[in-house]
Amino acid sequence: MAKIALKVNGNKIEKEVADNTLLVSFIRENLNLTGTHVGCDTSQCGSCVVHVDGKSVKSCTMLAADANGADITTIEGLEKGGKLHPVQESFKKHHGLQCGYCTPGMVMSSIDLLKTHKNPSDEEIRKGLEGNICRCTGYQNIVASVKGAIGKV
Amino acid sequence: MKQFNFHEAKSVKEAVKAASKNSAFLSGGQTLIPSMKLRLSSFSDVINVKNIKDLQGIKVSGKSVKIGAATKHAEVASSKDVKKAIPALAALAGGIGDMQVRNKGTLGGSIANNDPSACYPSACIALNAVIHTSNRKIDAEKFFKGMFETALKKDELVTAVEFTIPEKSAYIKIPNPASRYALVGVFLAKYKKETICAVTGAQPVVFRSKEIEKALNNNFDPNSLNDLNLKSNEMNADIHASAEYRASLVVTAAQKAVINCK
C-alpha cells in the first residue's frame, strides 16, 4: 500500500491506496468523482483526461501512487461559484457534444490546448485534440466549441 | 494490472539499488502502464524515477544539447534552447503521440523501451548521441540492439542523452493515422563532413541508410534520390504497410527531409 497526499479540486486529500491503483480508479472509486470517464482503458480515447499540475494527462495511464504531492483538477473542479468554466459554457452554447461520454475529457484537453495556444487555427485545434476520440463523430461542433472559447481561458 | 511494489526513488543510486531481475523503472509510463494493464508484462517492483533531480533539465553547450532522461516530450518540444539549436529535435518531440502522452512520456523512457516505431531512436542515431547511464556512456550506434532491445543492463538507468548539434537537420514522419507511431520516420542530419540518415519504423530496429547517405554526400539534393530503390526484403510488413511500400516511403521521407532541412 502507498500513502498519498495530494490536492484534488482544491481539497487536500490523504489516503492509502494499493500500489497498482490507477489514478482514474482512485478518482472515481475512492473520491466518487465520476465525471472523469473510462472509455477505452487503453490510453487511446482520452475520456479520462484530468489536469495534473496544470497539464492534461490520461488518468488511466498514471498510477495513483505517482500522483503523490500533485495538484489535480477534474471536470468537477472547473465550475466556480455556480458558474460554468468558459470552455464548458462554450461546449453548451455550440452543442459540442452528442452522447456526452467523451465530453469531460474533451473539455479538459481543450482547456490545456487553449492555455498553450492562445489563438489556435482549426488545424491546431484538431491536432491538439488528437488524444480524444468522440465515437458519435461530433467533431465539427467540438472544434466550434473550442474556437468559441478562444481568449476566455 | 497485477500487484507490484511501488518505490519512489529520490536519487539514481536509490533507483539502481532497488532494481532487480523482476523490476521496471517507471518514468512517464506511457508504454509501461498500458503494457502492464494488458498483462503483456508484469513486475514485482516498479521504481518511479521521474522525480529524480539528476534526470531533469536541458543544457545547450557550443557543440551539444544534453537532455535529462526524465524530460517530457512536451518540454523538449517547447524548449526555446532546443528549438534554436536543433529545431528538428523539438519538432520530433512535438509530434510524438498526442498532447497527453507528450505531457507525461519522457526521452529516457522512450529510448529504453526502443519501440521499432518510436521517433527518438532515429534522432539519437542521426545526431551522434551519447547515452549517459547510471554507470557509463554508450554511443547511440551501440545502444539500440534489436526490437525492444538495448545495451542496458537490468539495473542500469538512462540518466541523459547528449545530442551533437548538426549544421542542419530535419525529421519527417509518415505516421500511422491511428497511433501516430512512425510507419516510417527519417531523421536527416547534415554535418560538415557527412550527412547521416537514420530510419525508424521500417525495420525491427532503427538503422542508417547507407544508400541514401551515399547519394546525399555526393549531392545534397532531393533529386539525387530519384532513382534510388531500397531493398524491401529487410523491411517490416504488417496490416498498415507492406515491405515494398515502406521501402518506397523511406526514400520519399528522405527527399522531404532534404527539402525541409534547416
mmCIF file of C-alpha atoms in Angstrom:
data_model
loop_
_atom_site.group_PDB
_atom_site.id
_atom_site.type_symbol
_atom_site.label_atom_id
_atom_site.label_comp_id
_atom_site.label_asym_id
_atom_site.label_seq_id
_atom_site.Cartn_x
_atom_site.Cartn_y
_atom_site.Cartn_z
ATOM 1 C CA MET A 1 0.000 0.000 0.000
ATOM 2 C CA ALA A 2 1.145 3.522 -0.772
ATOM 3 C CA LYS A 3 0.258 6.542 1.333
ATOM 4 C CA ILE A 4 -0.514 9.537 -0.848
ATOM 5 C CA ALA A 5 -1.220 13.177 -0.057
ATOM 6 C CA LEU A 6 -2.497 15.324 -2.891
ATOM 7 C CA LYS A 7 -4.877 18.113 -3.797
ATOM 8 C CA VAL A 8 -7.974 17.350 -5.843
ATOM 9 C CA ASN A 9 -10.096 20.291 -6.985
ATOM 10 C CA GLY A 10 -8.557 22.376 -4.214
ATOM 11 C CA ASN A 11 -9.255 19.861 -1.435
ATOM 12 C CA LYS A 12 -6.381 18.317 0.485
ATOM 13 C CA ILE A 13 -6.651 14.547 0.491
ATOM 14 C CA GLU A 14 -4.650 11.873 2.286
ATOM 15 C CA LYS A 15 -5.365 8.235 1.516
ATOM 16 C CA GLU A 16 -3.814 4.843 1.365
ATOM 17 C CA VAL A 17 -4.047 3.094 -1.989
ATOM 18 C CA ALA A 18 -2.915 -0.235 -3.397
ATOM 19 C CA ASP A 19 0.345 0.248 -5.325
ATOM 20 C CA ASN A 20 -1.254 -0.810 -8.613
ATOM 21 C CA THR A 21 -4.240 1.578 -8.365
ATOM 22 C CA LEU A 22 -4.672 3.732 -11.437
ATOM 23 C CA LEU A 23 -5.280 7.433 -10.913
ATOM 24 C CA VAL A 24 -8.636 7.192 -12.710
ATOM 25 C CA SER A 25 -9.802 4.386 -10.386
ATOM 26 C CA PHE A 26 -8.714 6.427 -7.381
ATOM 27 C CA ILE A 27 -10.644 9.474 -8.625
ATOM 28 C CA ARG A 28 -13.800 7.544 -9.491
ATOM 29 C CA GLU A 29 -13.920 4.861 -6.824
ATOM 30 C CA ASN A 30 -12.164 6.392 -3.803
ATOM 31 C CA LEU A 31 -13.232 10.009 -4.267
ATOM 32 C CA ASN A 32 -16.549 9.260 -6.023
ATOM 33 C CA LEU A 33 -15.781 11.888 -8.653
ATOM 34 C CA THR A 34 -17.408 10.028 -11.535
ATOM 35 C CA GLY A 35 -17.294 12.890 -14.032
ATOM 36 C CA THR A 36 -13.951 11.540 -15.213
ATOM 37 C CA HIS A 37 -14.837 8.667 -17.539
ATOM 38 C CA VAL A 38 -13.174 5.443 -18.608
ATOM 39 C CA GLY A 39 -13.779 4.883 -22.297
ATOM 40 C CA CYS A 40 -11.178 2.524 -23.683
ATOM 41 C CA ASP A 41 -8.879 1.828 -20.718
ATOM 42 C CA THR A 42 -6.018 1.518 -23.229
ATOM 43 C CA SER A 43 -4.775 5.145 -23.341
ATOM 44 C CA GLN A 44 -6.401 5.887 -26.682
ATOM 45 C CA CYS A 45 -9.743 7.648 -26.166
ATOM 46 C CA GLY A 46 -8.975 10.477 -23.744
ATOM 47 C CA SER A 47 -12.284 10.470 -21.846
ATOM 48 C CA CYS A 48 -10.254 10.074 -18.612
ATOM 49 C CA VAL A 49 -8.215 13.278 -19.122
ATOM 50 C CA VAL A 50 -7.612 15.326 -15.968
ATOM 51 C CA HIS A 51 -5.128 18.075 -15.154
ATOM 52 C CA VAL A 52 -2.099 17.117 -13.096
ATOM 53 C CA ASP A 53 -0.191 20.225 -12.005
ATOM 54 C CA GLY A 54 -1.954 22.145 -14.766
ATOM 55 C CA LYS A 55 -1.153 19.736 -17.608
ATOM 56 C CA SER A 56 -3.634 17.401 -19.254
ATOM 57 C CA VAL A 57 -2.837 13.719 -18.797
ATOM 58 C CA LYS A 58 -4.715 10.467 -19.259
ATOM 59 C CA SER A 59 -5.598 9.346 -15.746
ATOM 60 C CA CYS A 60 -5.962 5.730 -16.911
ATOM 61 C CA THR A 61 -2.258 5.747 -17.740
ATOM 62 C CA MET A 62 -0.913 7.078 -14.473
ATOM 63 C CA LEU A 63 -0.600 5.399 -11.093
ATOM 64 C CA ALA A 64 -2.328 6.964 -8.110
ATOM 65 C CA ALA A 65 0.911 6.456 -6.170
ATOM 66 C CA ASP A 66 2.691 8.561 -8.814
ATOM 67 C CA ALA A 67 0.247 11.421 -8.089
ATOM 68 C CA ASN A 68 1.613 11.875 -4.566
ATOM 69 C CA GLY A 69 2.087 15.606 -3.979
ATOM 70 C CA ALA A 70 0.267 16.577 -7.169
ATOM 71 C CA ASP A 71 -2.409 19.202 -7.692
ATOM 72 C CA ILE A 72 -5.237 17.614 -9.654
ATOM 73 C CA THR A 73 -8.255 19.161 -11.327
ATOM 74 C CA THR A 74 -11.119 17.050 -12.629
ATOM 75 C CA ILE A 75 -14.160 18.152 -14.597
ATOM 76 C CA GLU A 76 -15.996 18.693 -11.275
ATOM 77 C CA GLY A 77 -13.398 21.273 -10.250
ATOM 78 C CA LEU A 78 -13.925 23.650 -13.165
ATOM 79 C CA GLU A 79 -17.139 25.319 -12.014
ATOM 80 C CA LYS A 80 -16.584 28.411 -9.876
ATOM 81 C CA GLY A 81 -19.334 29.806 -7.650
ATOM 82 C CA GLY A 82 -22.069 28.010 -9.571
ATOM 83 C CA LYS A 83 -20.797 29.341 -12.899
ATOM 84 C CA LEU A 84 -19.557 27.000 -15.597
ATOM 85 C CA HIS A 85 -15.996 27.345 -16.858
ATOM 86 C CA PRO A 86 -15.869 29.349 -20.149
ATOM 87 C CA VAL A 87 -14.929 26.184 -22.073
ATOM 88 C CA GLN A 88 -17.891 24.290 -20.552
ATOM 89 C CA GLU A 89 -20.097 27.251 -21.410
ATOM 90 C CA SER A 90 -18.842 27.201 -24.989
ATOM 91 C CA PHE A 91 -19.461 23.445 -25.340
ATOM 92 C CA LYS A 92 -23.028 24.093 -24.154
ATOM 93 C CA LYS A 93 -23.553 27.052 -26.485
ATOM 94 C CA HIS A 94 -22.149 25.332 -29.591
ATOM 95 C CA HIS A 95 -23.633 21.941 -28.732
ATOM 96 C CA GLY A 96 -20.165 20.371 -28.666
ATOM 97 C CA LEU A 97 -21.488 17.013 -27.573
ATOM 98 C CA GLN A 98 -23.838 14.297 -28.680
ATOM 99 C CA CYS A 99 -23.965 11.410 -26.189
ATOM 100 C CA GLY A 100 -21.620 13.303 -23.853
ATOM 101 C CA TYR A 101 -19.432 10.387 -22.835
ATOM 102 C CA CYS A 102 -16.202 11.872 -24.224
ATOM 103 C CA THR A 103 -17.080 15.412 -23.126
ATOM 104 C CA PRO A 104 -15.262 15.611 -19.762
ATOM 105 C CA GLY A 105 -12.017 14.599 -21.458
ATOM 106 C CA MET A 106 -12.661 16.896 -24.414
ATOM 107 C CA VAL A 107 -13.222 19.853 -22.082
ATOM 108 C CA MET A 108 -10.099 19.131 -20.006
ATOM 109 C CA SER A 109 -7.935 18.734 -23.133
ATOM 110 C CA SER A 110 -9.421 21.861 -24.710
ATOM 111 C CA ILE A 111 -8.503 23.950 -21.664
ATOM 112 C CA ASP A 112 -4.889 22.741 -21.821
ATOM 113 C CA LEU A 113 -4.864 23.382 -25.575
ATOM 114 C CA LEU A 114 -6.118 26.959 -25.107
ATOM 115 C CA LYS A 115 -3.525 27.566 -22.396
ATOM 116 C CA THR A 116 -0.662 26.567 -24.696
ATOM 117 C CA HIS A 117 -2.149 28.011 -27.916
ATOM 118 C CA LYS A 118 -3.686 31.439 -27.366
ATOM 119 C CA ASN A 119 -5.269 31.673 -30.822
ATOM 120 C CA PRO A 120 -5.296 28.201 -32.420
ATOM 121 C CA SER A 121 -6.309 27.574 -36.035
ATOM 122 C CA ASP A 122 -8.856 24.858 -36.887
ATOM 123 C CA GLU A 123 -5.972 22.578 -37.774
ATOM 124 C CA GLU A 124 -4.209 23.266 -34.466
ATOM 125 C CA ILE A 125 -7.434 22.539 -32.589
ATOM 126 C CA ARG A 126 -7.923 19.230 -34.404
ATOM 127 C CA LYS A 127 -4.267 18.318 -33.833
ATOM 128 C CA GLY A 128 -4.492 19.404 -30.201
ATOM 129 C CA LEU A 129 -7.449 17.097 -29.642
ATOM 130 C CA GLU A 130 -5.755 14.088 -31.274
ATOM 131 C CA GLY A 131 -5.740 12.302 -27.937
ATOM 132 C CA ASN A 132 -9.528 12.475 -27.576
ATOM 133 C CA ILE A 133 -11.960 10.352 -29.520
ATOM 134 C CA CYS A 134 -15.668 11.123 -29.979
ATOM 135 C CA ARG A 135 -17.358 7.974 -31.234
ATOM 136 C CA CYS A 136 -20.501 9.946 -32.140
ATOM 137 C CA THR A 137 -18.024 11.686 -34.505
ATOM 138 C CA GLY A 138 -19.327 15.079 -33.404
ATOM 139 C CA TYR A 139 -16.016 16.777 -34.091
ATOM 140 C CA GLN A 140 -17.393 19.726 -36.078
ATOM 141 C CA ASN A 141 -19.168 21.246 -33.083
ATOM 142 C CA ILE A 142 -16.378 20.293 -30.702
ATOM 143 C CA VAL A 143 -13.971 22.358 -32.814
ATOM 144 C CA ALA A 144 -16.561 25.181 -32.891
ATOM 145 C CA SER A 145 -16.793 24.992 -29.078
ATOM 146 C CA VAL A 146 -13.043 25.334 -28.663
ATOM 147 C CA LYS A 147 -12.998 28.243 -31.119
ATOM 148 C CA GLY A 148 -15.816 29.871 -29.178
ATOM 149 C CA ALA A 149 -13.698 29.791 -26.007
ATOM 150 C CA ILE A 150 -10.601 31.432 -27.540
ATOM 151 C CA GLY A 151 -9.468 34.315 -25.359
ATOM 152 C CA LYS A 152 -11.572 33.203 -22.407
ATOM 153 C CA VAL A 153 -9.170 30.744 -20.720
ATOM 154 C CA MET B 1 -2.900 -4.974 -13.624
ATOM 155 C CA LYS B 2 -1.081 -7.465 -11.409
ATOM 156 C CA GLN B 3 0.079 -6.391 -7.970
ATOM 157 C CA PHE B 4 3.567 -4.906 -7.539
ATOM 158 C CA ASN B 5 5.518 -2.873 -5.007
ATOM 159 C CA PHE B 6 5.827 0.807 -5.873
ATOM 160 C CA HIS B 7 9.083 2.570 -4.981
ATOM 161 C CA GLU B 8 9.696 6.297 -5.173
ATOM 162 C CA ALA B 9 13.396 6.789 -5.949
ATOM 163 C CA LYS B 10 14.936 10.075 -4.843
ATOM 164 C CA SER B 11 18.321 9.520 -6.465
ATOM 165 C CA VAL B 12 19.899 7.498 -9.262
ATOM 166 C CA LYS B 13 21.746 5.479 -6.619
ATOM 167 C CA GLU B 14 18.488 4.654 -4.839
ATOM 168 C CA ALA B 15 16.781 3.636 -8.100
ATOM 169 C CA VAL B 16 19.625 1.350 -9.144
ATOM 170 C CA LYS B 17 19.756 -0.214 -5.664
ATOM 171 C CA ALA B 18 16.046 -1.049 -5.784
ATOM 172 C CA ALA B 19 16.350 -2.702 -9.215
ATOM 173 C CA SER B 20 16.240 -6.476 -9.562
ATOM 174 C CA LYS B 21 15.660 -9.141 -12.218
ATOM 175 C CA ASN B 22 11.942 -8.611 -11.881
ATOM 176 C CA SER B 23 11.693 -4.829 -11.620
ATOM 177 C CA ALA B 24 10.960 -1.972 -14.001
ATOM 178 C CA PHE B 25 11.882 1.694 -13.943
ATOM 179 C CA LEU B 26 8.792 3.902 -14.298
ATOM 180 C CA SER B 27 9.340 7.260 -15.957
ATOM 181 C CA GLY B 28 6.384 8.625 -17.953
ATOM 182 C CA GLY B 29 4.790 5.189 -18.055
ATOM 183 C CA GLN B 30 3.036 5.823 -21.370
ATOM 184 C CA THR B 31 4.122 2.411 -22.663
ATOM 185 C CA LEU B 32 4.877 0.627 -19.396
ATOM 186 C CA ILE B 33 1.454 1.152 -17.807
ATOM 187 C CA PRO B 34 -0.604 0.126 -20.879
ATOM 188 C CA SER B 35 1.546 -2.997 -21.299
ATOM 189 C CA MET B 36 1.126 -3.903 -17.612
ATOM 190 C CA LYS B 37 -2.627 -3.312 -17.874
ATOM 191 C CA LEU B 38 -2.804 -5.642 -20.874
ATOM 192 C CA ARG B 39 -0.637 -8.118 -18.921
ATOM 193 C CA LEU B 40 1.933 -8.128 -21.667
ATOM 194 C CA SER B 41 4.366 -7.517 -18.837
ATOM 195 C CA SER B 42 4.341 -7.715 -15.054
ATOM 196 C CA PHE B 43 6.907 -6.871 -12.412
ATOM 197 C CA SER B 44 7.403 -7.466 -8.700
ATOM 198 C CA ASP B 45 8.711 -3.922 -8.268
ATOM 199 C CA VAL B 46 8.056 -0.672 -10.114
ATOM 200 C CA ILE B 47 10.590 2.050 -9.378
ATOM 201 C CA ASN B 48 9.457 5.614 -10.066
ATOM 202 C CA VAL B 49 12.389 7.634 -11.401
ATOM 203 C CA LYS B 50 10.606 10.663 -12.843
ATOM 204 C CA ASN B 51 11.173 12.859 -9.788
ATOM 205 C CA ILE B 52 14.943 12.288 -9.529
ATOM 206 C CA LYS B 53 16.617 15.701 -9.767
ATOM 207 C CA ASP B 54 19.641 14.478 -11.748
ATOM 208 C CA LEU B 55 17.342 13.284 -14.546
ATOM 209 C CA GLN B 56 15.822 16.703 -15.283
ATOM 210 C CA GLY B 57 16.741 19.638 -17.457
ATOM 211 C CA ILE B 58 18.035 20.727 -20.834
ATOM 212 C CA LYS B 59 21.566 22.090 -21.275
ATOM 213 C CA VAL B 60 22.896 23.532 -24.510
ATOM 214 C CA SER B 61 26.646 23.975 -24.909
ATOM 215 C CA GLY B 62 28.512 25.023 -28.064
ATOM 216 C CA LYS B 63 28.500 21.571 -29.617
ATOM 217 C CA SER B 64 25.761 19.611 -27.955
ATOM 218 C CA VAL B 65 22.301 19.537 -26.424
ATOM 219 C CA LYS B 66 22.120 17.424 -23.277
ATOM 220 C CA ILE B 67 18.641 16.436 -22.147
ATOM 221 C CA GLY B 68 17.858 14.759 -18.834
ATOM 222 C CA ALA B 69 16.220 11.350 -19.201
ATOM 223 C CA ALA B 70 13.047 12.329 -17.306
ATOM 224 C CA THR B 71 12.434 15.359 -19.537
ATOM 225 C CA LYS B 72 8.971 15.151 -21.031
ATOM 226 C CA HIS B 73 8.332 15.287 -24.777
ATOM 227 C CA ALA B 74 6.271 18.476 -24.299
ATOM 228 C CA GLU B 75 9.237 20.139 -22.555
ATOM 229 C CA VAL B 76 11.613 19.261 -25.396
ATOM 230 C CA ALA B 77 9.043 20.415 -27.975
ATOM 231 C CA SER B 78 8.553 23.818 -26.338
ATOM 232 C CA SER B 79 12.155 24.445 -25.238
ATOM 233 C CA LYS B 80 13.483 27.643 -26.803
ATOM 234 C CA ASP B 81 17.039 26.315 -26.470
ATOM 235 C CA VAL B 82 16.277 23.071 -28.323
ATOM 236 C CA LYS B 83 14.252 24.919 -30.985
ATOM 237 C CA LYS B 84 17.232 27.173 -31.617
ATOM 238 C CA ALA B 85 19.993 24.548 -31.516
ATOM 239 C CA ILE B 86 18.261 21.570 -33.215
ATOM 240 C CA PRO B 87 14.786 22.607 -34.445
ATOM 241 C CA ALA B 88 14.168 19.124 -35.916
ATOM 242 C CA LEU B 89 14.563 17.565 -32.470
ATOM 243 C CA ALA B 90 11.966 19.892 -30.946
ATOM 244 C CA ALA B 91 9.636 19.175 -33.882
ATOM 245 C CA LEU B 92 10.127 15.420 -33.432
ATOM 246 C CA ALA B 93 9.190 15.644 -29.743
ATOM 247 C CA GLY B 94 6.132 17.749 -30.630
ATOM 248 C CA GLY B 95 4.872 15.030 -32.962
ATOM 249 C CA ILE B 96 5.025 12.075 -30.571
ATOM 250 C CA GLY B 97 1.660 10.531 -29.690
ATOM 251 C CA ASP B 98 -0.830 13.151 -28.539
ATOM 252 C CA MET B 99 -0.763 16.130 -26.161
ATOM 253 C CA GLN B 100 -1.441 13.949 -23.095
ATOM 254 C CA VAL B 101 1.277 11.446 -23.992
ATOM 255 C CA ARG B 102 3.724 14.320 -24.544
ATOM 256 C CA ASN B 103 2.836 15.783 -21.135
ATOM 257 C CA LYS B 104 3.873 12.538 -19.435
ATOM 258 C CA GLY B 105 6.166 10.494 -21.704
ATOM 259 C CA THR B 106 9.927 11.026 -21.388
ATOM 260 C CA LEU B 107 13.027 10.834 -23.562
ATOM 261 C CA GLY B 108 14.743 8.239 -21.352
ATOM 262 C CA GLY B 109 11.648 6.062 -21.238
ATOM 263 C CA SER B 110 11.266 6.161 -24.998
ATOM 264 C CA ILE B 111 14.804 5.090 -25.830
ATOM 265 C CA ALA B 112 14.983 2.485 -23.042
ATOM 266 C CA ASN B 113 11.819 0.915 -24.464
ATOM 267 C CA ASN B 114 13.203 1.089 -28.037
ATOM 268 C CA ASP B 115 9.929 0.514 -29.833
ATOM 269 C CA PRO B 116 10.724 -0.182 -33.501
ATOM 270 C CA SER B 117 8.336 2.640 -34.481
ATOM 271 C CA ALA B 118 9.401 5.184 -31.855
ATOM 272 C CA CYS B 119 10.690 8.558 -33.090
ATOM 273 C CA TYR B 120 13.545 9.333 -30.664
ATOM 274 C CA PRO B 121 15.898 6.441 -31.626
ATOM 275 C CA SER B 122 16.290 7.953 -35.115
ATOM 276 C CA ALA B 123 17.308 11.307 -33.595
ATOM 277 C CA CYS B 124 19.843 9.561 -31.341
ATOM 278 C CA ILE B 125 21.484 7.827 -34.319
ATOM 279 C CA ALA B 126 21.422 10.785 -36.719
ATOM 280 C CA LEU B 127 22.627 13.260 -34.093
ATOM 281 C CA ASN B 128 25.555 11.053 -32.943
ATOM 282 C CA ALA B 129 24.057 10.937 -29.464
ATOM 283 C CA VAL B 130 25.821 9.676 -26.386
ATOM 284 C CA ILE B 131 23.516 7.909 -23.943
ATOM 285 C CA HIS B 132 24.512 8.615 -20.352
ATOM 286 C CA THR B 133 23.516 5.887 -17.906
ATOM 287 C CA SER B 134 23.908 5.305 -14.177
ATOM 288 C CA ASN B 135 27.395 3.848 -14.739
ATOM 289 C CA ARG B 136 28.693 4.602 -18.263
ATOM 290 C CA LYS B 137 28.306 6.416 -21.559
ATOM 291 C CA ILE B 138 27.119 4.491 -24.617
ATOM 292 C CA ASP B 139 27.283 5.630 -28.242
ATOM 293 C CA ALA B 140 23.806 5.558 -29.788
ATOM 294 C CA GLU B 141 25.119 3.237 -32.554
ATOM 295 C CA LYS B 142 25.837 0.629 -29.878
ATOM 296 C CA PHE B 143 22.742 1.318 -27.746
ATOM 297 C CA PHE B 144 19.881 0.148 -29.969
ATOM 298 C CA LYS B 145 20.383 -3.617 -30.302
ATOM 299 C CA GLY B 146 17.158 -5.006 -31.706
ATOM 300 C CA MET B 147 13.386 -4.895 -31.412
ATOM 301 C CA PHE B 148 12.635 -3.562 -27.874
ATOM 302 C CA GLU B 149 16.247 -4.444 -27.032
ATOM 303 C CA THR B 150 19.011 -2.099 -25.895
ATOM 304 C CA ALA B 151 22.509 -2.339 -24.433
ATOM 305 C CA LEU B 152 21.076 -1.516 -20.980
ATOM 306 C CA LYS B 153 21.564 -3.938 -18.099
ATOM 307 C CA LYS B 154 18.588 -4.659 -15.846
ATOM 308 C CA ASP B 155 19.858 -2.346 -13.093
ATOM 309 C CA GLU B 156 21.145 0.358 -15.447
ATOM 310 C CA LEU B 157 19.222 3.609 -15.726
ATOM 311 C CA VAL B 158 19.399 6.131 -18.581
ATOM 312 C CA THR B 159 20.206 9.495 -16.995
ATOM 313 C CA ALA B 160 20.615 11.804 -20.020
ATOM 314 C CA VAL B 161 21.072 11.922 -23.768
ATOM 315 C CA GLU B 162 23.641 14.200 -25.355
ATOM 316 C CA PHE B 163 22.931 15.135 -28.993
ATOM 317 C CA THR B 164 25.581 16.671 -31.281
ATOM 318 C CA ILE B 165 24.356 19.862 -32.945
ATOM 319 C CA PRO B 166 24.414 19.490 -36.756
ATOM 320 C CA GLU B 167 24.675 22.244 -39.389
ATOM 321 C CA LYS B 168 21.065 21.490 -40.225
ATOM 322 C CA SER B 169 18.586 18.665 -39.827
ATOM 323 C CA ALA B 170 15.013 17.531 -40.403
ATOM 324 C CA TYR B 171 12.720 14.774 -39.184
ATOM 325 C CA ILE B 172 9.950 13.530 -41.447
ATOM 326 C CA LYS B 173 7.456 11.056 -40.044
ATOM 327 C CA ILE B 174 4.843 9.223 -42.064
ATOM 328 C CA PRO B 175 2.572 8.444 -39.114
ATOM 329 C CA ASN B 176 0.112 5.654 -38.670
ATOM 330 C CA PRO B 177 -3.041 7.801 -38.547
ATOM 331 C CA ALA B 178 -4.460 5.988 -35.508
ATOM 332 C CA SER B 179 -1.460 5.546 -33.213
ATOM 333 C CA ARG B 180 0.738 8.305 -34.687
ATOM 334 C CA TYR B 181 3.711 5.966 -34.321
ATOM 335 C CA ALA B 182 6.009 6.109 -37.339
ATOM 336 C CA LEU B 183 5.097 3.857 -40.259
ATOM 337 C CA VAL B 184 8.376 5.266 -41.403
ATOM 338 C CA GLY B 185 10.392 8.105 -39.889
ATOM 339 C CA VAL B 186 13.556 9.591 -41.340
ATOM 340 C CA PHE B 187 15.926 11.797 -39.348
ATOM 341 C CA LEU B 188 18.431 13.542 -41.556
ATOM 342 C CA ALA B 189 21.369 15.426 -40.053
ATOM 343 C CA LYS B 190 23.877 17.327 -42.154
ATOM 344 C CA TYR B 191 27.323 17.803 -40.655
ATOM 345 C CA LYS B 192 30.345 19.487 -42.234
ATOM 346 C CA LYS B 193 31.896 16.167 -43.237
ATOM 347 C CA GLU B 194 28.889 13.918 -43.771
ATOM 348 C CA THR B 195 25.145 13.506 -43.847
ATOM 349 C CA ILE B 196 23.552 10.904 -41.593
ATOM 350 C CA CYS B 197 20.195 9.346 -42.457
ATOM 351 C CA ALA B 198 18.587 7.368 -39.616
ATOM 352 C CA VAL B 199 15.388 5.459 -40.293
ATOM 353 C CA THR B 200 12.820 4.276 -37.749
ATOM 354 C CA GLY B 201 9.621 2.252 -38.202
ATOM 355 C CA ALA B 202 10.857 0.474 -41.322
ATOM 356 C CA GLN B 203 12.861 -2.385 -39.785
ATOM 357 C CA PRO B 204 12.834 -4.179 -36.403
ATOM 358 C CA VAL B 205 15.270 -1.573 -35.105
ATOM 359 C CA VAL B 206 16.456 1.907 -36.128
ATOM 360 C CA PHE B 207 19.161 1.860 -38.840
ATOM 361 C CA ARG B 208 21.282 4.105 -41.063
ATOM 362 C CA SER B 209 20.515 4.012 -44.763
ATOM 363 C CA LYS B 210 23.978 3.940 -46.318
ATOM 364 C CA GLU B 211 22.464 4.156 -49.822
ATOM 365 C CA ILE B 212 20.677 7.436 -49.010
ATOM 366 C CA GLU B 213 23.743 8.799 -47.215
ATOM 367 C CA LYS B 214 25.984 7.975 -50.196
ATOM 368 C CA ALA B 215 23.677 9.723 -52.645
ATOM 369 C CA LEU B 216 23.291 12.807 -50.420
ATOM 370 C CA ASN B 217 27.008 13.029 -49.652
ATOM 371 C CA ASN B 218 27.564 13.230 -53.402
ATOM 372 C CA ASN B 219 24.881 15.845 -53.904
ATOM 373 C CA PHE B 220 22.637 17.165 -51.109
ATOM 374 C CA ASP B 221 19.554 17.462 -53.283
ATOM 375 C CA PRO B 222 16.200 15.629 -53.162
ATOM 376 C CA ASN B 223 16.580 14.733 -56.853
ATOM 377 C CA SER B 224 19.697 12.710 -56.122
ATOM 378 C CA LEU B 225 17.366 10.109 -54.536
ATOM 379 C CA ASN B 226 15.023 9.941 -57.542
ATOM 380 C CA ASP B 227 16.286 6.627 -58.922
ATOM 381 C CA LEU B 228 17.020 5.012 -55.582
ATOM 382 C CA ASN B 229 15.239 1.707 -54.921
ATOM 383 C CA LEU B 230 15.840 0.338 -51.438
ATOM 384 C CA LYS B 231 15.676 -3.423 -50.948
ATOM 385 C CA SER B 232 12.419 -4.408 -49.320
ATOM 386 C CA ASN B 233 13.451 -7.844 -48.023
ATOM 387 C CA GLU B 234 14.572 -6.447 -44.653
ATOM 388 C CA MET B 235 11.636 -4.038 -44.211
ATOM 389 C CA ASN B 236 8.754 -4.582 -41.793
ATOM 390 C CA ALA B 237 5.445 -5.685 -43.258
ATOM 391 C CA ASP B 238 2.125 -5.535 -41.411
ATOM 392 C CA ILE B 239 -1.526 -4.618 -41.949
ATOM 393 C CA HIS B 240 -0.578 -0.938 -42.131
ATOM 394 C CA ALA B 241 2.079 -1.113 -44.864
ATOM 395 C CA SER B 242 3.797 -3.759 -46.986
ATOM 396 C CA ALA B 243 7.584 -4.085 -47.056
ATOM 397 C CA GLU B 244 7.720 -2.668 -50.599
ATOM 398 C CA TYR B 245 5.602 0.332 -49.578
ATOM 399 C CA ARG B 246 7.833 1.008 -46.563
ATOM 400 C CA ALA B 247 10.957 0.801 -48.741
ATOM 401 C CA SER B 248 9.430 3.407 -51.030
ATOM 402 C CA LEU B 249 8.270 5.600 -48.117
ATOM 403 C CA VAL B 250 11.807 5.738 -46.700
ATOM 404 C CA VAL B 251 13.062 7.365 -49.918
ATOM 405 C CA THR B 252 10.086 9.737 -50.103
ATOM 406 C CA ALA B 253 10.540 10.771 -46.457
ATOM 407 C CA ALA B 254 14.271 11.283 -47.027
ATOM 408 C CA GLN B 255 13.535 13.542 -50.018
ATOM 409 C CA LYS B 256 11.085 15.580 -47.938
ATOM 410 C CA ALA B 257 13.713 15.754 -45.183
ATOM 411 C CA VAL B 258 16.281 17.205 -47.593
ATOM 412 C CA ILE B 259 13.760 19.867 -48.647
ATOM 413 C CA ASN B 260 12.871 20.693 -45.023
ATOM 414 C CA CYS B 261 16.427 20.612 -43.684
ATOM 415 C CA LYS B 262 17.193 23.676 -41.581
#
